[in-house]
CSV table of C-alpha atoms in Angstrom, one decimal:
chain,number,residue,atom,x,y,z
A,1,MET,CA,174.0,134.7,155.2
A,2,TRP,CA,170.6,135.4,156.9
A,3,GLN,CA,171.9,138.9,157.7
A,4,LEU,CA,171.9,139.7,154.0
A,5,LEU,CA,168.2,139.1,153.9
A,6,VAL,CA,167.3,141.4,156.9
A,7,PRO,CA,167.1,145.3,156.5
A,8,THR,CA,170.1,146.7,158.0
A,9,VAL,CA,169.7,150.5,157.9
A,10,PHE,CA,166.5,152.4,158.2
A,11,ALA,CA,167.8,156.0,157.9
A,12,GLN,CA,169.5,158.0,155.1
A,13,ASN,CA,172.8,156.7,154.3
A,14,THR,CA,174.9,158.7,151.8
A,15,ALA,CA,177.1,155.5,151.1
A,16,THR,CA,174.1,153.4,150.0
A,17,GLY,CA,172.1,156.2,148.1
A,18,CYS,CA,169.0,155.5,149.8
A,19,THR,CA,166.8,158.2,150.9
A,20,ASP,CA,165.3,158.9,154.4
A,21,LYS,CA,162.1,157.2,153.4
A,22,GLN,CA,163.9,154.0,152.2
A,23,PHE,CA,165.7,151.2,154.0
A,24,TYR,CA,168.8,149.5,152.8
A,25,VAL,CA,169.4,145.7,152.4
A,26,GLY,CA,172.6,144.0,151.8
A,27,LEU,CA,171.2,141.7,149.1
A,28,ALA,CA,170.3,143.4,145.7
A,29,LEU,CA,166.8,142.4,144.5
A,30,HIS,CA,165.7,143.6,141.0
A,31,GLY,CA,168.8,145.6,140.8
A,32,THR,CA,168.3,147.7,143.9
A,33,HIS,CA,169.4,147.9,147.5
A,34,CYS,CA,166.9,150.4,148.5
A,35,PHE,CA,163.3,149.8,149.2
A,36,GLY,CA,160.4,152.1,150.4
A,37,SER,CA,158.7,149.5,152.5
A,38,PHE,CA,159.4,146.2,154.1
A,39,SER,CA,156.4,144.8,152.1
A,40,ALA,CA,158.2,145.9,148.8
A,41,TYR,CA,161.2,144.1,149.9
A,42,LEU,CA,159.3,141.0,150.6
A,43,VAL,CA,157.7,141.3,147.3
A,44,ALA,CA,161.1,141.6,145.6
A,45,LEU,CA,162.4,138.8,147.7
A,46,PHE,CA,159.5,136.3,146.6
A,47,GLY,CA,160.0,137.3,142.9
A,48,GLU,CA,163.6,136.3,143.1
A,49,ALA,CA,162.7,133.1,144.9
A,50,ILE,CA,160.3,132.4,141.9
A,51,ASN,CA,163.0,133.0,139.5
A,52,ILE,CA,165.2,130.5,141.4
A,53,ALA,CA,162.5,128.0,141.4
A,54,PHE,CA,162.1,128.3,137.7
A,55,ALA,CA,165.7,127.5,137.3
A,56,LEU,CA,165.6,124.5,139.6
A,57,ALA,CA,162.5,123.2,137.6
A,58,ILE,CA,164.3,123.2,134.4
A,59,LEU,CA,167.5,121.7,136.0
A,60,MET,CA,165.3,118.9,137.3
A,61,VAL,CA,163.7,118.2,133.8
A,62,LEU,CA,167.3,118.0,132.7
A,63,TRP,CA,168.2,115.5,135.4
A,64,GLY,CA,165.3,113.5,134.7
A,65,ALA,CA,166.1,113.4,131.0
A,66,PHE,CA,169.6,112.4,131.9
A,67,LYS,CA,168.4,109.5,134.2
A,68,TYR,CA,166.1,108.4,131.4
A,69,LEU,CA,168.9,108.4,128.7
A,70,SER,CA,171.2,106.5,131.2
A,71,ALA,CA,168.5,104.0,132.4
A,72,GLY,CA,169.7,101.4,129.8
A,73,GLY,CA,166.3,99.9,129.5
A,74,ASP,CA,166.0,99.1,133.3
A,75,ASP,CA,162.1,99.5,134.0
A,76,GLY,CA,162.8,100.8,137.6
A,77,LYS,CA,165.2,103.3,136.5
A,78,VAL,CA,163.0,104.5,133.5
A,79,LYS,CA,160.0,104.9,136.0
A,80,ASP,CA,162.2,106.8,138.3
A,81,ALA,CA,163.4,109.2,135.6
A,82,LYS,CA,159.8,109.6,134.4
A,83,ASP,CA,158.5,110.4,137.8
A,84,THR,CA,161.4,113.0,138.3
A,85,ILE,CA,160.4,114.7,134.9
A,86,VAL,CA,156.6,114.6,135.7
A,87,GLY,CA,157.4,116.1,139.2
A,88,ALA,CA,159.4,118.9,137.6
A,89,VAL,CA,156.8,119.7,135.1
A,90,ILE,CA,154.1,119.7,137.6
A,91,GLY,CA,156.4,122.1,139.7
A,92,PHE,CA,156.9,124.3,136.6
A,93,ALA,CA,153.2,124.6,135.9
A,94,LEU,CA,152.6,125.5,139.5
A,95,LEU,CA,155.2,128.2,139.2
A,96,VAL,CA,153.5,129.6,136.0
A,97,LEU,CA,150.2,129.5,137.8
A,98,VAL,CA,151.7,131.5,140.8
A,99,LYS,CA,153.2,134.1,138.3
A,100,VAL,CA,149.9,134.4,136.5
A,101,LEU,CA,147.7,134.5,139.7
A,102,LEU,CA,149.7,137.2,141.8
A,103,PRO,CA,149.1,140.0,139.5
A,104,LEU,CA,145.3,139.3,139.6
A,105,PHE,CA,145.3,139.7,143.4
A,106,GLN,CA,147.4,142.9,142.8
A,107,ILE,CA,150.5,141.5,144.4
A,108,GLN,CA,153.4,142.5,142.0
């Protein structure tokens, strides 16, 4: 699977539609397989990783809510569920902070 993340062709390829100034990657990021530079590819890869992390944070909040509802009044389980929810909310807040700060540093 790691081969999908590494640029595979650096020349013009009629099958991919990339120009001679672009390179092709096997994994489509932001709807394209062609990138003008390796840094553009890394920015797109980082953006996709952030989107996946947002989804995981939301799933962790839901998992914590399920644990809380199924705790049955057991103090240890309730504390564990609250810790899961708090951790997920902190992670979500950090992701929002990253999404806000990156454009300020002109990283898009």
